[in-house]
PDB file of C-alpha atoms in Angstrom:
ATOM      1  CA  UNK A   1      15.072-177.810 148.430  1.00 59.00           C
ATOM      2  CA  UNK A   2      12.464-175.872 150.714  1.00 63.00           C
ATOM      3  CA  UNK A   3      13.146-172.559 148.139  1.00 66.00           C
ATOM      4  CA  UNK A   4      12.577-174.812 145.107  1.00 60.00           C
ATOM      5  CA  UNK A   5       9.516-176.113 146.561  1.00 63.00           C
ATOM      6  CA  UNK A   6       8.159-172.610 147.879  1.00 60.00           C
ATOM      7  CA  UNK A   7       9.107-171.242 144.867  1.00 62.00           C
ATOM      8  CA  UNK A   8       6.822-173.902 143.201  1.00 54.00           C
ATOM      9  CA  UNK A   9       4.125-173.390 145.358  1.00 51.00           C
ATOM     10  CA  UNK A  10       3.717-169.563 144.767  1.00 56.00           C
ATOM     11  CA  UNK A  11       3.835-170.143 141.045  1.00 56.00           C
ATOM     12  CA  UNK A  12       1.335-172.579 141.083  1.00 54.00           C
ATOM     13  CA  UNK A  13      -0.782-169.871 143.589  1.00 57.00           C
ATOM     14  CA  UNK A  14      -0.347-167.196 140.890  1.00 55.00           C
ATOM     15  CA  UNK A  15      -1.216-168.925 137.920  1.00 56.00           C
ATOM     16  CA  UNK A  16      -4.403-170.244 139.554  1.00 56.00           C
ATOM     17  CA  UNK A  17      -5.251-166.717 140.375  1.00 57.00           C
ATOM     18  CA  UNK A  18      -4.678-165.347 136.490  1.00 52.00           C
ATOM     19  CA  UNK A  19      -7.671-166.065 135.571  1.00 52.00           C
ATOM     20  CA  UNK A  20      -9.762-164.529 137.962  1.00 52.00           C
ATOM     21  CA  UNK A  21     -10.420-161.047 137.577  1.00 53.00           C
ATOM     22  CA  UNK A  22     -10.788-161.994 133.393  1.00 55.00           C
ATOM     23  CA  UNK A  23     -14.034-160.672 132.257  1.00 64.00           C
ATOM     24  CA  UNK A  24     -16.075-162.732 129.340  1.00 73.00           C
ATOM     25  CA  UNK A  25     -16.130-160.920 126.684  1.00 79.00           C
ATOM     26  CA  UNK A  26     -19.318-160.009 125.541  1.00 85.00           C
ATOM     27  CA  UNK A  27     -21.173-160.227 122.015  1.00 86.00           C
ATOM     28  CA  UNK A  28     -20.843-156.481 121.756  1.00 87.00           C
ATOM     29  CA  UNK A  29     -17.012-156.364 122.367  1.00 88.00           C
ATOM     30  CA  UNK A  30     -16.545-159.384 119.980  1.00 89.00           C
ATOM     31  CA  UNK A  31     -18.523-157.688 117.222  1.00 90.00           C
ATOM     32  CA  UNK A  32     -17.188-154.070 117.508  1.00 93.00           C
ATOM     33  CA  UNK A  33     -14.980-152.629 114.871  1.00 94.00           C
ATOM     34  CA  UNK A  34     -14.676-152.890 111.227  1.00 95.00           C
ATOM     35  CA  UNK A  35     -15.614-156.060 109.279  1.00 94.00           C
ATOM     36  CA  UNK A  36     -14.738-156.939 105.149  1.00 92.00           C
ATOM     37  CA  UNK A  37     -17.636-158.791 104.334  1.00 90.00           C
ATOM     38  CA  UNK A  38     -18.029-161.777 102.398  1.00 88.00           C
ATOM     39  CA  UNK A  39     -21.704-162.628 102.249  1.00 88.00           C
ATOM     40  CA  UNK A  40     -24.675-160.885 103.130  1.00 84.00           C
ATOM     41  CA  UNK A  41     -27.864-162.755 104.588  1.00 86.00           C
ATOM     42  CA  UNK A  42     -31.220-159.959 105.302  1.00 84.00           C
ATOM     43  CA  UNK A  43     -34.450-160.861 106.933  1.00 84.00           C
ATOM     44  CA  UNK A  44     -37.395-159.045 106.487  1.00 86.00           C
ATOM     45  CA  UNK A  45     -40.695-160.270 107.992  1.00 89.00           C
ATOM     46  CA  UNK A  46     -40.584-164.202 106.728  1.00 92.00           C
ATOM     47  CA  UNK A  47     -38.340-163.330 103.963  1.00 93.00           C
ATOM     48  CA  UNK A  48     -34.754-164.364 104.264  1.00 93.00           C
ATOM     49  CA  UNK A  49     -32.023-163.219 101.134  1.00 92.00           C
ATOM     50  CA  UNK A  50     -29.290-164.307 100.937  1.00 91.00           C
ATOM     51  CA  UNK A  51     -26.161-162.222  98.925  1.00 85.00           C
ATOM     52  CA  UNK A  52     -22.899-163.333  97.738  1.00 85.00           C
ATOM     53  CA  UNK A  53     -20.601-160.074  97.725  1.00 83.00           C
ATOM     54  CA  UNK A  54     -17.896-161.698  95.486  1.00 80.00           C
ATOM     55  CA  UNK A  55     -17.111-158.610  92.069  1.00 78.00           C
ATOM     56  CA  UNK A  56     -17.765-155.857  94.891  1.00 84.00           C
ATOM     57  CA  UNK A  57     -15.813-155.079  98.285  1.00 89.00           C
ATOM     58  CA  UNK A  58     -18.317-154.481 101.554  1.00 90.00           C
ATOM     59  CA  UNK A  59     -16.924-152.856 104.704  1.00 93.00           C
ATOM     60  CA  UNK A  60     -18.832-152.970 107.847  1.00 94.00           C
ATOM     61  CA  UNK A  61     -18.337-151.045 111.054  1.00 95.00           C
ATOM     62  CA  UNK A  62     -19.715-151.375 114.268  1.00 95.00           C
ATOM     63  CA  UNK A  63     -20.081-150.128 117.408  1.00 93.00           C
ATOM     64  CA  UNK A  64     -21.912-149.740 120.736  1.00 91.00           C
ATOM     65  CA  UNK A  65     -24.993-147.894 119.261  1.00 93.00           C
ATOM     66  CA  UNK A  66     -24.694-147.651 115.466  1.00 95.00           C
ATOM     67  CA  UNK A  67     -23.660-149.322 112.866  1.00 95.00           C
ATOM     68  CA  UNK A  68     -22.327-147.900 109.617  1.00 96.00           C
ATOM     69  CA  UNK A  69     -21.576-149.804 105.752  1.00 93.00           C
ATOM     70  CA  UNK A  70     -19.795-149.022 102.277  1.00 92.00           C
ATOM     71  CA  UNK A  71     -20.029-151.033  98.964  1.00 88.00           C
ATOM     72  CA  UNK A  72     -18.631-150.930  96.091  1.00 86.00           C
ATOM     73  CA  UNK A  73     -17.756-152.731  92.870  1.00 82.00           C
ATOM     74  CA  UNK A  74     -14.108-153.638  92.148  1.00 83.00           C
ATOM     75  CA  UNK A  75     -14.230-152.750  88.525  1.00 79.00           C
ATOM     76  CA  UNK A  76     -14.299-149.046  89.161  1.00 77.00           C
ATOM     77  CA  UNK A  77     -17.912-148.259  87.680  1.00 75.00           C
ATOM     78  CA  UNK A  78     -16.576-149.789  83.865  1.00 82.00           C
ATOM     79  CA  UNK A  79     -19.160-152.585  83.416  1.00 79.00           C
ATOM     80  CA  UNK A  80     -22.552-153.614  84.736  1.00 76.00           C
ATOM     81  CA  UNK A  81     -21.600-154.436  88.177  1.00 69.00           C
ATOM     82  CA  UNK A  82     -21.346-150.482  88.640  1.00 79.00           C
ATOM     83  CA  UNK A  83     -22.432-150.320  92.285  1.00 81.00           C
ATOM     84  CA  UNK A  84     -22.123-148.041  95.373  1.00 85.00           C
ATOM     85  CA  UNK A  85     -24.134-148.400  98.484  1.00 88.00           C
ATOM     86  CA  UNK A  86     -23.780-146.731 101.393  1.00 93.00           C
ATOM     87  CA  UNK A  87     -26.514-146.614 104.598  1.00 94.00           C
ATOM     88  CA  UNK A  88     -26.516-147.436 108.456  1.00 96.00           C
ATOM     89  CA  UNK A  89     -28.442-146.844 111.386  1.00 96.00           C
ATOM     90  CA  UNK A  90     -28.990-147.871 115.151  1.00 97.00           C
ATOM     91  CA  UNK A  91     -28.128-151.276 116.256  1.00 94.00           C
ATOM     92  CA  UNK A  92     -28.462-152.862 119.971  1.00 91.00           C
ATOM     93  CA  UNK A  93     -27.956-156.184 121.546  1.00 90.00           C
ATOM     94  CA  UNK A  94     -30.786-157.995 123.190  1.00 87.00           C
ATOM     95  CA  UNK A  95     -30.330-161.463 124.731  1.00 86.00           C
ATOM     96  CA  UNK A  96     -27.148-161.931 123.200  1.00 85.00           C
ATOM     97  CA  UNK A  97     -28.441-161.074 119.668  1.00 87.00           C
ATOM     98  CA  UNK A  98     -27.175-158.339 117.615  1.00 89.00           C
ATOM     99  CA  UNK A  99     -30.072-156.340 115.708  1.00 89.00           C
ATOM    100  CA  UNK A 100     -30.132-153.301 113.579  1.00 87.00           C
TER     101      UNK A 100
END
């Protein structure tokens, strides 16, 4: 009965410890890698526009400096929605806020 209860004991110790040397993880690890977008939303100034991507396939990548992304329609250039965009830049994070 002492083992079971010792045994016990040390289990309970560990899993209080787990979750100590866990880091948060920050805005900038949440938001790094590649992203399929599904809406766009820019703001310039007082000007906010929002975009819905549906007819054309957006891929977004991200990470610790720069950002990077890649549009294009899904009918393969054969109608009016004959699009390609490409651009990217610097991004940082201030205050918890991502910004390009």
């Amino acid at each position: 009965m002492k083992t079971k209860i010792t045994i016990l004991c040390m289990f309970l110790f560990f899993a209080s410890c787990s979750n100590i040397n866990k880091k948060q993880e920050s805005l900038q690890d949440q938001l790094n890698g590649t992203w399929l977008l599904i809406s766009a939303v820019t703001k310039e100034g007082d000007n906010v526009t929002k975009k819905d991507l549906t007819g054309q396939k957006m891929i977004k990548l991200i990470n610790e400096s720069h950002f990077a992304f890649l549009s294009h329609d899904l009918n393969h250039g054969q109608d009016s929605t004959a699009d390609f965009v490409a651009g990217g830049g610097r991004c940082f994070y201030e205050n918890n806020i991502y910004k390009e």
